[in-house]
Short mmCIF file of C-alpha atoms and ligand atoms in Angstrom, two decimals:
data_model
loop_
_atom_site.label_atom_id
_atom_site.label_comp_id
_atom_site.label_asym_id
_atom_site.label_seq_id
_atom_site.Cartn_x
_atom_site.Cartn_y
_atom_site.Cartn_z
CA MET A 1218 -7.84 8.17 20.00
CA PRO A 1219 -4.39 8.52 18.40
CA THR A 1220 -1.41 6.99 20.23
CA PRO A 1221 1.43 9.29 21.45
CA SER A 1222 3.42 8.42 18.35
CA MET A 1223 0.49 9.15 16.04
CA GLU A 1224 0.03 12.44 17.87
CA ASP A 1225 3.63 13.41 17.16
CA TYR A 1226 3.14 12.75 13.45
CA ILE A 1227 -0.20 14.54 13.19
CA GLU A 1228 1.23 17.53 15.10
CA GLN A 1229 4.28 17.73 12.84
CA ILE A 1230 2.30 17.26 9.62
CA TYR A 1231 -0.07 20.01 10.73
CA ILE A 1232 2.85 22.37 11.42
CA LEU A 1233 4.54 21.60 8.08
CA ILE A 1234 1.34 22.20 6.12
CA GLU A 1235 0.75 25.46 8.01
CA GLU A 1236 4.30 26.64 7.35
CA LYS A 1237 5.01 25.36 3.84
CA GLY A 1238 1.65 24.40 2.41
CA TYR A 1239 2.64 20.73 2.15
CA ALA A 1240 4.25 17.94 4.17
CA ARG A 1241 6.78 15.70 2.44
CA VAL A 1242 7.87 12.36 3.83
CA SER A 1243 11.48 13.61 3.96
CA ASP A 1244 10.49 16.75 5.91
CA ILE A 1245 8.43 14.74 8.39
CA ALA A 1246 11.32 12.30 8.85
CA GLU A 1247 13.74 15.14 9.49
CA ALA A 1248 11.45 16.97 11.91
CA LEU A 1249 10.85 13.84 13.97
CA SER A 1250 14.38 12.41 13.59
CA VAL A 1251 13.11 9.12 12.22
CA HIS A 1252 13.75 7.08 9.08
CA SER A 1253 11.52 7.76 6.08
CA SER A 1254 10.38 4.14 6.08
CA SER A 1255 8.86 4.74 9.53
CA VAL A 1256 7.12 7.83 8.18
CA THR A 1257 5.66 5.91 5.25
CA LYS A 1258 4.40 3.21 7.59
CA MET A 1259 2.79 5.73 9.95
CA ILE A 1260 1.26 7.65 7.06
CA GLN A 1261 -0.45 4.46 5.94
CA LYS A 1262 -1.83 3.96 9.43
CA LEU A 1263 -3.01 7.57 9.68
CA ASP A 1264 -4.62 7.23 6.26
CA LYS A 1265 -6.40 4.05 7.34
CA ASP A 1266 -7.64 5.78 10.51
CA GLU A 1267 -8.85 8.71 8.40
CA TYR A 1268 -6.58 11.41 9.79
CA LEU A 1269 -5.15 12.07 6.34
CA VAL A 1270 -5.35 11.08 2.72
CA TYR A 1271 -2.14 9.97 1.07
CA GLU A 1272 -1.60 9.68 -2.65
CA LYS A 1273 1.85 8.67 -3.73
CA TYR A 1274 2.40 11.37 -6.34
CA ARG A 1275 0.19 14.10 -4.93
CA GLY A 1276 1.37 14.09 -1.36
CA LEU A 1277 -0.82 14.11 1.69
CA ILE A 1278 -3.61 16.21 3.01
CA LEU A 1279 -5.18 16.15 6.46
CA THR A 1280 -8.85 15.23 6.63
CA PRO A 1281 -11.13 17.54 8.66
CA LYS A 1282 -10.66 15.08 11.57
CA GLY A 1283 -6.86 15.21 11.16
CA LYS A 1284 -6.89 19.02 10.94
CA LYS A 1285 -9.01 19.38 14.02
CA ILE A 1286 -6.76 17.14 16.07
CA GLY A 1287 -3.61 18.69 14.59
CA GLN A 1288 -4.80 22.12 15.68
CA ARG A 1289 -5.51 20.88 19.22
CA LEU A 1290 -2.11 19.17 19.45
CA VAL A 1291 -0.29 22.32 18.38
CA TYR A 1292 -2.36 24.35 20.85
CA ARG A 1293 -1.51 21.88 23.61
CA HIS A 1294 2.19 22.03 22.82
CA GLU A 1295 2.20 25.83 22.79
CA LEU A 1296 0.15 26.07 25.98
CA LEU A 1297 2.55 23.77 27.83
CA GLU A 1298 5.50 25.86 26.61
CA GLN A 1299 3.73 28.94 27.96
CA LEU A 1300 3.15 27.22 31.30
CA LEU A 1301 6.79 26.19 31.67
CA ARG A 1302 7.93 29.71 30.73
CA ILE A 1303 5.59 31.25 33.28
CA ILE A 1304 6.76 28.99 36.06
CA GLY A 1305 10.32 29.95 35.22
CA VAL A 1306 11.73 26.82 33.55
CA LYS A 1307 14.94 27.62 31.69
CA GLU A 1308 14.50 28.14 27.94
CA GLU A 1309 16.95 25.34 27.12
CA HIS A 1310 14.71 22.78 28.87
CA ILE A 1311 11.34 23.89 27.59
CA TYR A 1312 11.06 22.05 24.27
CA GLN A 1313 12.25 18.66 25.54
CA ASP A 1314 10.15 18.93 28.70
CA VAL A 1315 7.01 19.63 26.69
CA GLU A 1316 7.77 16.74 24.34
CA GLY A 1317 8.09 14.57 27.43
CA ILE A 1318 4.78 15.48 29.06
CA GLU A 1319 2.39 16.52 26.29
CA HIS A 1320 1.05 13.04 25.51
CA HIS A 1321 0.42 12.14 29.12
CA LEU A 1322 -2.11 14.72 30.26
CA SER A 1323 -5.88 14.53 29.92
CA TRP A 1324 -7.70 17.25 28.01
CA ASP A 1325 -9.23 18.14 31.36
CA ALA A 1326 -5.76 18.88 32.73
CA ILE A 1327 -4.94 20.87 29.58
CA ASP A 1328 -8.04 23.02 30.05
CA ARG A 1329 -7.17 23.66 33.69
CA ILE A 1330 -3.61 24.58 32.70
CA GLY A 1331 -5.22 26.98 30.23
CA ASP A 1332 -7.00 28.62 33.20
CA LEU A 1333 -3.73 28.82 35.13
CA VAL A 1334 -1.85 30.42 32.23
CA GLN A 1335 -4.72 32.91 31.90
CA TYR A 1336 -4.56 33.60 35.64
CA PHE A 1337 -0.91 34.60 35.36
CA GLU A 1338 -1.29 36.52 32.13
CA GLU A 1339 -4.20 38.61 33.35
CA ASP A 1340 -2.16 40.27 36.06
CA GLU A 1341 1.57 40.79 35.88
CA SER A 1342 1.84 41.10 39.67
CA ARG A 1343 1.03 37.39 39.90
CA ILE A 1344 4.14 36.48 37.91
CA LYS A 1345 6.14 38.93 39.99
CA ALA A 1346 4.91 37.28 43.20
CA LEU A 1347 5.97 33.88 41.85
CA ARG A 1348 9.40 35.22 40.90
CA ALA A 1349 9.78 36.62 44.42
CA ILE A 1350 9.17 33.16 45.89
CA GLN A 1351 11.63 31.66 43.42
CA LYS A 1352 14.24 34.22 44.36
CA LEU A 1353 13.85 33.25 48.02
CA ASN A 1354 14.15 29.55 47.18
CA ASP A 1355 17.07 30.45 44.91
CA ASN A 1356 18.01 27.16 43.25
MN1 LIG B 2583 5.08 18.49 20.54
#
């Protein structure tokens, strides 16, 4: 199992490759607000653990194992953003809140949150009922 820090890197590398076709050390460093020497170190660890293959002049590619986990991590992040939006968390808090909780939930909890998001999305009146409660609590 990857550590929270490894998860952040795999998630970001997956997103960069999806968006740009490649993930450079400098782009990873910028996205995660870390020094490129930390990125290089982590890449070596992720290579050793077979999440990616790194060749100095050819860049890095995710292995099937890395891709599979990357996809799940991005899904988890997006699902938690959806959840926070549904429950009415202010947009300005959503990203940081998700970054704060995403590594600390079991996949069981993620699946159940998936059910909850589906529950709200299947019937708009459910979100309206929640908003009505929130209006009464008004804080
Ligand atoms: Mn994230």
